[in-house]
Structures are given as structure tokens and as C-alpha cells.
Amino acid sequence: METSPECVLCYIGQMLRSAQIVTNDKKILSEILKSSMRELADLDWDYSIHECFSKIYQAIPRFTGIEDPYLKAKEMHNKKAFQLYPSLLRIIKQSRTPLMTSIRFSIAGNIIDLGALNNVDVNQVIGIAKRGGFKVNDVSILKKMLNKSEKVILVADNSGEIVFDLLLLKVLSEMMNNPKISMIVKKKPILNDVIITDVPKRFFKELKNLELDAIDISSSHEVQQFKEYLNSKVEKGDLIISKGQGNFELLDDIKGVFFLLIVKCPVVARYLNSNVGDFILKYNQ
């Protein structure tokens, strides 16, 4: 998705909220915002929404010296999500439709997004999973893919959210007879997006065939290489799941990918002909 003029106000608001986590110094905040606005003025708005923001976000570590403002929040969200994990796993095992139940939990976990929302309560995920309505639900296509694929690639979104994704990956692993699983995370901190060091060691106990890799979305060259990589995996028949609104904004031009997200802004809502709050399980054809 290309950057919309409406996105610019959101970028600046996100930059201010993120910077205020680590400093109240008016001069530093002003420099961060001025730098962001200068860079936005020079950026090609044909870049995806996620790419544009990742480029201006680098002003925060540059001016504050703090590489990861959301580190404590990410650790807290992972911890709280794992407190819910055993009970959610029981709910899935007792469900008549374990795949659909795990998909609901995974999508509901996308509410743990500190870029789109100021305050997040991990405990709300269960209620959101029960109430959420699907605008697009391509689960029938997903089921057909399960018998054809030998590998699952998850393009992960946020810390905390990944614990709810783990539920889905566990179900897929059982249904597909222990496929190889690759989780792609961000290389550099940006908001509460997950990076390699955010992934709890427990993941490797829960998923024996798990591989981790990372992408720098502030590098347009690396983003293009990543898209080419995904295209090659689509051709090979791998099951690719992209989690979250930010990754949808980044990868919506890739065919053969399943997008799982909650719609959280009017720009994406219009693009998907949906409403803010809708659940999306979309196979990009």
C-alpha cells in the first residue's frame, strides 16, 4: 500500500508518542519531529506505509541514543500473553474447529499494536477473539493449502501478538505433520514490532522445527529482496502467513500470501472495503 496523505499525521503522532517514552526534553522532541517532517518531505510516497514510517523512525535512536523505546512494553506483553497461553491451548484442543479457533486468537492478538493504539490490554484478546467479525474469511483456501505445503512461513508483527500466533502455528504443525516453520521478524526495533531478541526461548520448545530470520524494512533494497524471496516461496508451494496491518501495508502486492489482521485505520479500511475493527483472513490472489 502506498502512503496516503492521511498517513502523515499518523506518522508524526506515532513519532511523538514513541519519543516521549524515553524523553521529556522539549528540545530533543522538537528535533525528532523536525527531522521526521524533513525526511517525509523528501521521501517518495510511492513507498509502502510501513517502509516510509520505518525510515523516519530511525530519528528516535539517533537523537535519544535509545535503540528500543518499547523494550519493556514488549517484554510485558510477551509475559502476559504467556500467562493466558495454557488456557487458550485448552480451549483450542476442546474446540470442534481448532483451526478456526486458533485463527481467531491469532487475529485478535493483532490488537497488541502500539503504533495504532495508545493503550493495550492483553487480557482483552480473548473477548475480541469471541466478538470479532470477519469481513474476509478465506479459511477454505487455507485448508486446501495444508495438504500441499511442507513449510510454513510466518511474517510476524508485534511482541505479545506472537504468543497468540504460536497457538496457530501449533495447530498448523499438527495438521501438516510437523512442517518446517520459519518466522520472519524485524531486524531493527520499530514500535513494538518483534525482533529476534524478543522471541522467547519457549518458542523453540513448543515448535521443534522453528527457524528465525529478520528483515530491515528501512532498507528499500532489502524489502525488494524479501519480496522476491516470498515470491519464490509461493512458487515452491510454501504456506505464507503475513500477520498484522503493518505487514499487510508492506506486502499487499505479493500474490499467494495469507494476510491475517484486524483493520485499525480508515485508510486500510477503505482499501479493503471494510470497517475499522473487522477481522481479515485474506488470500491474495
Short mmCIF file of C-alpha atoms in Angstrom, two decimals:
data_model
loop_
_atom_site.label_atom_id
_atom_site.label_comp_id
_atom_site.label_asym_id
_atom_site.label_seq_id
_atom_site.Cartn_x
_atom_site.Cartn_y
_atom_site.Cartn_z
CA MET A 1 0.00 0.00 0.00
CA GLU A 2 1.33 3.40 -0.96
CA THR A 3 1.45 6.17 1.60
CA SER A 4 -1.74 8.27 1.73
CA PRO A 5 -1.72 11.96 2.74
CA GLU A 6 -3.74 10.92 5.81
CA CYS A 7 -0.85 8.70 6.92
CA VAL A 8 1.42 11.69 7.50
CA LEU A 9 -0.47 12.95 10.55
CA CYS A 10 -0.42 9.42 11.94
CA TYR A 11 3.35 9.17 11.37
CA ILE A 12 4.02 12.36 13.32
CA GLY A 13 1.71 11.32 16.16
CA GLN A 14 3.44 7.94 16.39
CA MET A 15 6.85 9.59 16.41
CA LEU A 16 5.86 11.92 19.25
CA ARG A 17 4.33 9.13 21.37
CA SER A 18 7.34 6.90 20.81
CA ALA A 19 9.86 9.62 21.62
CA GLN A 20 8.00 10.61 24.79
CA ILE A 21 8.55 7.12 26.16
CA VAL A 22 12.26 7.88 26.51
CA THR A 23 12.48 11.67 26.88
CA ASN A 24 10.51 14.70 28.01
CA ASP A 25 13.16 17.10 26.77
CA LYS A 26 11.32 19.63 24.60
CA LYS A 27 14.40 20.38 22.51
CA ILE A 28 15.04 16.71 21.70
CA LEU A 29 11.36 16.11 20.92
CA SER A 30 11.35 19.12 18.61
CA GLU A 31 14.46 17.89 16.80
CA ILE A 32 12.93 14.43 16.32
CA LEU A 33 9.72 15.86 14.87
CA LYS A 34 11.53 18.37 12.65
CA SER A 35 13.80 15.62 11.34
CA SER A 36 10.77 13.41 10.67
CA MET A 37 8.95 16.13 8.77
CA ARG A 38 12.03 16.98 6.68
CA GLU A 39 12.52 13.33 5.77
CA LEU A 40 8.84 12.89 4.96
CA ALA A 41 9.02 15.85 2.61
CA ASP A 42 11.91 14.23 0.73
CA LEU A 43 10.62 10.62 0.74
CA ASP A 44 8.98 9.02 -2.28
CA TRP A 45 5.39 8.46 -1.16
CA ASP A 46 5.18 5.55 -3.55
CA TYR A 47 6.91 3.62 -0.78
CA SER A 48 4.59 1.50 1.32
CA ILE A 49 3.18 2.99 4.52
CA HIS A 50 5.32 0.67 6.65
CA GLU A 51 8.51 1.46 4.72
CA CYS A 52 8.03 5.22 4.99
CA PHE A 53 7.49 5.12 8.72
CA SER A 54 10.43 2.78 9.31
CA LYS A 55 12.72 5.29 7.61
CA ILE A 56 11.68 8.28 9.73
CA TYR A 57 11.57 6.17 12.93
CA GLN A 58 15.37 5.99 12.92
CA ALA A 59 15.38 9.60 14.20
CA ILE A 60 14.44 8.36 17.68
CA PRO A 61 17.59 6.30 18.38
CA ARG A 62 19.63 8.94 16.53
CA PHE A 63 18.56 11.80 18.82
CA THR A 64 17.96 9.91 22.09
CA GLY A 65 20.55 7.14 21.98
CA ILE A 66 17.76 4.68 22.93
CA GLU A 67 17.60 1.91 20.35
CA ASP A 68 14.37 0.27 21.53
CA PRO A 69 11.91 2.56 23.39
CA TYR A 70 9.30 -0.20 23.61
CA LEU A 71 11.58 -2.88 25.06
CA LYS A 72 9.87 -3.04 28.48
CA ALA A 73 6.40 -2.97 26.92
CA LYS A 74 7.32 -5.83 24.61
CA GLU A 75 8.66 -7.93 27.48
CA MET A 76 5.49 -7.25 29.50
CA HIS A 77 3.18 -8.17 26.60
CA ASN A 78 5.01 -11.44 25.96
CA LYS A 79 4.83 -12.30 29.66
CA LYS A 80 1.11 -11.52 29.96
CA ALA A 81 0.32 -13.40 26.75
CA PHE A 82 2.13 -16.50 28.00
CA GLN A 83 0.09 -16.33 31.21
CA LEU A 84 -3.00 -16.83 29.02
CA TYR A 85 -1.35 -19.40 26.77
CA PRO A 86 -2.15 -22.65 28.67
CA SER A 87 -5.86 -21.86 28.99
CA LEU A 88 -6.11 -20.80 25.33
CA LEU A 89 -4.38 -24.01 24.27
CA ARG A 90 -7.01 -26.00 26.22
CA ILE A 91 -9.81 -24.04 24.55
CA ILE A 92 -8.37 -24.87 21.13
CA LYS A 93 -7.97 -28.57 21.95
CA GLN A 94 -11.57 -28.73 23.15
CA SER A 95 -12.89 -26.83 20.14
CA ARG A 96 -14.83 -28.55 17.36
CA THR A 97 -12.95 -26.29 14.94
CA PRO A 98 -9.41 -25.94 16.35
CA LEU A 99 -8.03 -24.29 13.22
CA MET A 100 -10.68 -21.58 13.18
CA THR A 101 -10.38 -21.05 16.93
CA SER A 102 -6.61 -20.62 16.71
CA ILE A 103 -7.04 -18.23 13.77
CA ARG A 104 -9.41 -16.12 15.88
CA PHE A 105 -6.89 -15.93 18.72
CA SER A 106 -4.08 -15.09 16.30
CA ILE A 107 -6.03 -12.28 14.64
CA ALA A 108 -7.31 -10.94 17.97
CA GLY A 109 -3.68 -10.79 19.14
CA ASN A 110 -3.11 -8.17 16.46
CA ILE A 111 -4.75 -5.67 18.83
CA ILE A 112 -1.37 -5.56 20.63
CA ASP A 113 -0.23 -2.77 18.32
CA LEU A 114 1.30 0.28 20.00
CA GLY A 115 1.62 2.04 16.66
CA ALA A 116 -2.12 2.11 16.05
CA LEU A 117 -3.32 2.14 19.68
CA ASN A 118 -2.11 4.08 22.72
CA ASN A 119 -3.18 1.59 25.36
CA VAL A 120 -3.36 -2.18 25.02
CA ASP A 121 -4.70 -4.74 27.49
CA VAL A 122 -3.51 -8.23 26.57
CA ASN A 123 -6.37 -9.72 28.59
CA GLN A 124 -8.84 -8.21 26.11
CA VAL A 125 -7.67 -10.57 23.38
CA ILE A 126 -10.00 -13.41 24.46
CA GLY A 127 -13.08 -11.21 24.28
CA ILE A 128 -12.02 -9.72 20.95
CA ALA A 129 -11.46 -13.23 19.57
CA LYS A 130 -15.04 -14.19 20.52
CA ARG A 131 -16.69 -10.99 19.24
CA GLY A 132 -14.65 -10.28 16.11
CA GLY A 133 -16.49 -10.41 12.80
CA PHE A 134 -14.79 -11.44 9.56
CA LYS A 135 -15.05 -9.13 6.57
CA VAL A 136 -12.93 -11.58 4.57
CA ASN A 137 -12.54 -15.22 5.55
CA ASP A 138 -10.56 -17.41 3.14
CA VAL A 139 -10.12 -20.29 5.58
CA SER A 140 -11.40 -22.76 2.95
CA ILE A 141 -8.43 -21.88 0.72
CA LEU A 142 -6.09 -22.18 3.70
CA LYS A 143 -7.38 -25.70 4.44
CA LYS A 144 -6.65 -26.77 0.86
CA MET A 145 -3.11 -25.46 1.15
CA LEU A 146 -2.39 -27.53 4.26
CA ASN A 147 -2.15 -30.77 2.31
CA LYS A 148 0.14 -29.28 -0.33
CA SER A 149 2.72 -27.38 1.71
CA GLU A 150 5.77 -28.68 3.53
CA LYS A 151 6.80 -25.39 5.11
CA VAL A 152 5.05 -22.53 6.95
CA ILE A 153 6.49 -19.03 6.79
CA LEU A 154 5.09 -16.54 9.30
CA VAL A 155 5.89 -12.87 8.78
CA ALA A 156 5.48 -11.82 12.41
CA ASP A 157 4.19 -8.47 13.64
CA ASN A 158 4.24 -7.45 17.31
CA SER A 159 5.64 -8.79 20.57
CA GLY A 160 2.88 -10.30 22.67
CA GLU A 161 0.93 -10.95 19.49
CA ILE A 162 3.45 -13.64 18.54
CA VAL A 163 2.33 -15.75 21.50
CA PHE A 164 -1.17 -15.88 20.01
CA ASP A 165 0.41 -16.70 16.65
CA LEU A 166 2.17 -19.59 18.37
CA LEU A 167 -1.25 -21.12 19.03
CA LEU A 168 -1.99 -21.07 15.30
CA LEU A 169 1.43 -22.42 14.40
CA LYS A 170 0.94 -25.32 16.86
CA VAL A 171 -2.37 -26.24 15.20
CA LEU A 172 -0.89 -25.96 11.70
CA SER A 173 2.09 -28.07 12.77
CA GLU A 174 -0.21 -30.85 13.95
CA MET A 175 -2.45 -30.70 10.88
CA MET A 176 0.53 -30.67 8.49
CA ASN A 177 2.56 -33.38 10.25
CA ASN A 178 5.36 -31.22 11.65
CA PRO A 179 6.34 -28.99 8.73
CA LYS A 180 9.37 -26.73 8.79
CA ILE A 181 8.38 -23.39 10.30
CA SER A 182 10.13 -20.11 9.56
CA MET A 183 9.36 -16.92 11.48
CA ILE A 184 10.44 -13.65 9.90
CA VAL A 185 10.82 -10.70 12.29
CA LYS A 186 12.22 -7.16 12.04
CA LYS A 187 15.97 -6.62 12.12
CA LYS A 188 15.75 -3.21 13.83
CA PRO A 189 13.40 -2.06 16.61
CA ILE A 190 10.37 -0.16 15.33
CA LEU A 191 7.46 0.50 17.71
CA ASN A 192 6.57 -2.82 19.41
CA ASP A 193 7.31 -4.96 16.34
CA VAL A 194 9.10 -8.15 17.30
CA ILE A 195 12.85 -8.50 16.68
CA ILE A 196 14.92 -11.65 17.12
CA THR A 197 15.85 -10.94 20.76
CA ASP A 198 12.13 -10.51 21.60
CA VAL A 199 11.27 -14.10 20.66
CA PRO A 200 11.07 -16.12 23.90
CA LYS A 201 13.18 -19.29 24.10
CA ARG A 202 9.99 -21.16 24.86
CA PHE A 203 9.06 -20.91 21.18
CA PHE A 204 11.82 -23.36 20.32
CA LYS A 205 10.44 -25.86 22.85
CA GLU A 206 6.90 -25.52 21.51
CA LEU A 207 7.98 -25.70 17.86
CA LYS A 208 10.83 -28.14 17.25
CA ASN A 209 11.32 -27.14 13.60
CA LEU A 210 11.39 -23.38 14.13
CA GLU A 211 13.80 -21.14 12.22
CA LEU A 212 14.21 -17.40 12.78
CA ASP A 213 15.18 -14.76 10.27
CA ALA A 214 14.98 -10.95 10.13
CA ILE A 215 14.40 -8.17 7.61
CA ASP A 216 15.37 -4.49 7.71
CA ILE A 217 12.31 -2.70 6.32
CA SER A 218 14.08 0.67 6.45
CA SER A 219 16.20 -0.61 3.53
CA SER A 220 14.23 -0.50 0.26
CA HIS A 221 16.78 -2.85 -1.31
CA GLU A 222 16.28 -5.42 1.45
CA VAL A 223 12.48 -5.09 1.21
CA GLN A 224 12.66 -5.80 -2.52
CA GLN A 225 14.89 -8.81 -1.92
CA PHE A 226 12.45 -10.05 0.71
CA LYS A 227 9.53 -9.75 -1.70
CA GLU A 228 11.47 -11.72 -4.30
CA TYR A 229 12.19 -14.36 -1.65
CA LEU A 230 8.48 -14.62 -0.78
CA ASN A 231 7.56 -14.89 -4.45
CA SER A 232 9.99 -17.79 -4.83
CA LYS A 233 8.46 -19.50 -1.79
CA VAL A 234 4.94 -19.02 -3.21
CA GLU A 235 6.09 -20.74 -6.42
CA LYS A 236 7.53 -23.56 -4.34
CA GLY A 237 4.16 -24.05 -2.64
CA ASP A 238 5.08 -22.94 0.89
CA LEU A 239 2.30 -21.66 3.14
CA ILE A 240 2.99 -17.97 3.82
CA ILE A 241 1.13 -16.08 6.53
CA SER A 242 1.60 -12.34 6.97
CA LYS A 243 0.42 -11.06 10.33
CA GLY A 244 -0.80 -7.59 11.12
CA GLN A 245 -1.79 -4.38 9.43
CA GLY A 246 1.79 -3.09 9.02
CA ASN A 247 2.91 -6.21 7.16
CA PHE A 248 -0.22 -6.02 5.01
CA GLU A 249 0.73 -2.44 4.09
CA LEU A 250 4.22 -3.69 3.23
CA LEU A 251 3.40 -6.89 1.32
CA ASP A 252 -0.07 -6.43 -0.18
CA ASP A 253 1.37 -6.67 -3.72
CA ILE A 254 2.58 -10.25 -3.14
CA LYS A 255 0.25 -12.90 -4.56
CA GLY A 256 -0.22 -16.25 -2.85
CA VAL A 257 0.07 -14.90 0.71
CA PHE A 258 -2.49 -15.20 3.52
CA PHE A 259 -2.99 -11.91 5.39
CA LEU A 260 -4.33 -12.07 8.97
CA LEU A 261 -5.12 -8.78 10.68
CA ILE A 262 -7.55 -6.51 12.46
CA VAL A 263 -8.36 -3.39 10.46
CA LYS A 264 -7.23 -0.49 12.63
CA CYS A 265 -7.35 2.65 10.48
CA PRO A 266 -9.68 4.29 7.93
CA VAL A 267 -7.06 4.20 5.14
CA VAL A 268 -6.71 0.41 5.33
CA ALA A 269 -10.47 0.05 5.87
CA ARG A 270 -11.19 1.85 2.58
CA TYR A 271 -8.51 -0.16 0.78
CA LEU A 272 -10.09 -3.44 1.95
CA ASN A 273 -13.68 -2.20 1.63
CA SER A 274 -14.14 -2.97 5.31
CA ASN A 275 -14.67 -1.25 8.66
CA VAL A 276 -12.24 -0.48 11.47
CA GLY A 277 -12.32 -3.49 13.81
CA ASP A 278 -13.08 -6.08 11.12
CA PHE A 279 -11.19 -9.40 11.13
CA ILE A 280 -9.40 -10.22 7.88
CA LEU A 281 -8.20 -13.63 6.67
CA LYS A 282 -7.40 -12.82 3.06
CA TYR A 283 -5.69 -14.95 0.45
CA ASN A 284 -4.10 -12.58 -2.05
CA GLN A 285 -4.93 -13.96 -5.49
#
